[in-house]
PDB file of C-alpha atoms in Angstrom:
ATOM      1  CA  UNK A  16      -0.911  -3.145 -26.381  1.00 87.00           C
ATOM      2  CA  UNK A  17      -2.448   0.077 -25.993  1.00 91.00           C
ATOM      3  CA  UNK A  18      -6.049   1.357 -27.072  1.00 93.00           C
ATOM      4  CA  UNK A  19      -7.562   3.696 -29.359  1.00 94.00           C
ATOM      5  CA  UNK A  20     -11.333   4.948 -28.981  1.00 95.00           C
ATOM      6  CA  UNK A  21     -13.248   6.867 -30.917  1.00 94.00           C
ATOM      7  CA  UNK A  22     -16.790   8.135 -31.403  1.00 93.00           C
ATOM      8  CA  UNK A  23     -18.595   8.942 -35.009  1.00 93.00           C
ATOM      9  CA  UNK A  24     -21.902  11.186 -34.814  1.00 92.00           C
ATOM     10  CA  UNK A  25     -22.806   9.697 -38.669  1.00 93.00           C
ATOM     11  CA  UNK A  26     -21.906   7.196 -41.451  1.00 95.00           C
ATOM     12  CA  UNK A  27     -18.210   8.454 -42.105  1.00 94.00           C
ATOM     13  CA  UNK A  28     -15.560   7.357 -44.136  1.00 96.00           C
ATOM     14  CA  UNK A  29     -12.783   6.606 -41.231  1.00 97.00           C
ATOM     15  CA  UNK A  30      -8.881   6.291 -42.531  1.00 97.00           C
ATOM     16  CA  UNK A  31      -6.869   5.248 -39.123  1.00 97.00           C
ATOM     17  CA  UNK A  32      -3.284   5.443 -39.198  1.00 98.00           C
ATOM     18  CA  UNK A  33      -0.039   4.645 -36.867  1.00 98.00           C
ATOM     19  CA  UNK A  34       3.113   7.095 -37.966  1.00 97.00           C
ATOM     20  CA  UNK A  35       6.237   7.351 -36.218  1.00 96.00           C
ATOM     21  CA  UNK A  36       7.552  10.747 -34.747  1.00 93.00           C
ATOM     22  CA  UNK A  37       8.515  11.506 -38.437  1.00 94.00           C
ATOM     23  CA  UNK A  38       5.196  11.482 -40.031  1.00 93.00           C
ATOM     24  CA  UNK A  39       6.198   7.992 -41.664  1.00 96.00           C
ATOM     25  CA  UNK A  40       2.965   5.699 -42.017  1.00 97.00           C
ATOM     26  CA  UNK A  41       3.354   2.452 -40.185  1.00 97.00           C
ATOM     27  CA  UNK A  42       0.202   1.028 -40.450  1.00 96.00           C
ATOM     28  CA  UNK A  43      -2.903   1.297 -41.692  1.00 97.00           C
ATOM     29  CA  UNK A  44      -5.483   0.073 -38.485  1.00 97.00           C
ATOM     30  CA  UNK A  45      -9.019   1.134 -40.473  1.00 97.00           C
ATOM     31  CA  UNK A  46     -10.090   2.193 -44.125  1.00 97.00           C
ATOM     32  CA  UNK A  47     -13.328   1.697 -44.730  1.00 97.00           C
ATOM     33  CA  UNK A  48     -16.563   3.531 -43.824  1.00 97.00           C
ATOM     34  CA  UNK A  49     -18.314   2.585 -40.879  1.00 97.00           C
ATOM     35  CA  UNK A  50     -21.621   3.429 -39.035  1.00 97.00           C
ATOM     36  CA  UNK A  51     -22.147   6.268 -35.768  1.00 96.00           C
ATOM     37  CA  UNK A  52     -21.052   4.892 -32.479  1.00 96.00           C
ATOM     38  CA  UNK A  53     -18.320   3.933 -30.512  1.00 97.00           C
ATOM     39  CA  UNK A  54     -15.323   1.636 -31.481  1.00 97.00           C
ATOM     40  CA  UNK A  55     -11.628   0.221 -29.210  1.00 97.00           C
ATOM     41  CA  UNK A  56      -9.072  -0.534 -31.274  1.00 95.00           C
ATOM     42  CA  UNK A  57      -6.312  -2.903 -29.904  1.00 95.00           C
ATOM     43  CA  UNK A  58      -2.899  -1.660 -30.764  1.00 94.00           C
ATOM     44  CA  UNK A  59      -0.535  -3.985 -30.817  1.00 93.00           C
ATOM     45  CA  UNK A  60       2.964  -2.076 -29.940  1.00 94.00           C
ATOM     46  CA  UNK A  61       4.941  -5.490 -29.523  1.00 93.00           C
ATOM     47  CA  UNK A  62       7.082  -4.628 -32.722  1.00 94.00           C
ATOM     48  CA  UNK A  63       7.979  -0.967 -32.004  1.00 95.00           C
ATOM     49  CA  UNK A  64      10.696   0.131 -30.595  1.00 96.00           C
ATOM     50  CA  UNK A  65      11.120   3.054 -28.198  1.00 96.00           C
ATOM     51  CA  UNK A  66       9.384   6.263 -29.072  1.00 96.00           C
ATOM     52  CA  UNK A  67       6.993   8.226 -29.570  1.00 97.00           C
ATOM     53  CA  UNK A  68       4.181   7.591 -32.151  1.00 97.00           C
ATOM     54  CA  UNK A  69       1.089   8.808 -33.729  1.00 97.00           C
ATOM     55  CA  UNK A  70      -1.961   7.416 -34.169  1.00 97.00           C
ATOM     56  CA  UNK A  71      -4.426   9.752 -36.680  1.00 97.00           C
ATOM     57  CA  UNK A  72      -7.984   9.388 -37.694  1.00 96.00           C
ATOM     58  CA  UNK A  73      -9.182  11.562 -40.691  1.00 97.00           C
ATOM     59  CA  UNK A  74     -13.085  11.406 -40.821  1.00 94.00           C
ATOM     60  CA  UNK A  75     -15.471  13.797 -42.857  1.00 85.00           C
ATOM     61  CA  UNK A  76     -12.617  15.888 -43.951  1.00 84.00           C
ATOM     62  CA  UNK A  77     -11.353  16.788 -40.118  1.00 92.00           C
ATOM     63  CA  UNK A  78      -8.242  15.030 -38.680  1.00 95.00           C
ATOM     64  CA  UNK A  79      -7.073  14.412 -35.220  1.00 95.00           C
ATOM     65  CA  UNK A  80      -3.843  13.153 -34.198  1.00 95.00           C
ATOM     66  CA  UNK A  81      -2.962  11.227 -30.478  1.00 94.00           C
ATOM     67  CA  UNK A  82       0.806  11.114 -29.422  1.00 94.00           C
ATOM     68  CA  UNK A  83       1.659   7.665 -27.276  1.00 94.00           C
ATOM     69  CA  UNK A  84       4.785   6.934 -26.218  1.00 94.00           C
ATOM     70  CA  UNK A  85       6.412   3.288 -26.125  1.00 95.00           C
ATOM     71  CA  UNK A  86       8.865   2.531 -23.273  1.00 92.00           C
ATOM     72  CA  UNK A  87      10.402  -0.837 -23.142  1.00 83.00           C
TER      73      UNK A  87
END
């Protein structure tokens, strides 16, 4: 497992994504629109293999990408 935090200032419409090195959408961890705070996602990595990987968050029209690397 690993874990994902983020913050929201305001009601946003939150699209959270896993992607391997490629730019290949895994999953999809959120879609939906959620209220300001704080939120921990659990990752589950249990099914990937070795590699790097991507997890992005698009909010408000701004998106941030985190590199995490899987070593087994």
């Amino acid at each position: 497992f690993t874990q994902v935090s983020y913050t929201l200032g305001a009601n946003d419409n939150v699209t959270l994504t896993l992607r391997s090195f490629t730019g290949q959408v895994l999953r999809t961890l959120v879609e939906k629109v959620q209220a300001p705070g704080a939120y921990t996602l659990d990752l589950n990595t249990g099914d990937l293999a070795t590699g790097m990987y991507f997890v992005q968050i698009k909010t408000g029209g701004v998106t941030a990408d985190k590199r995490f690397v899987v070593n087994r």
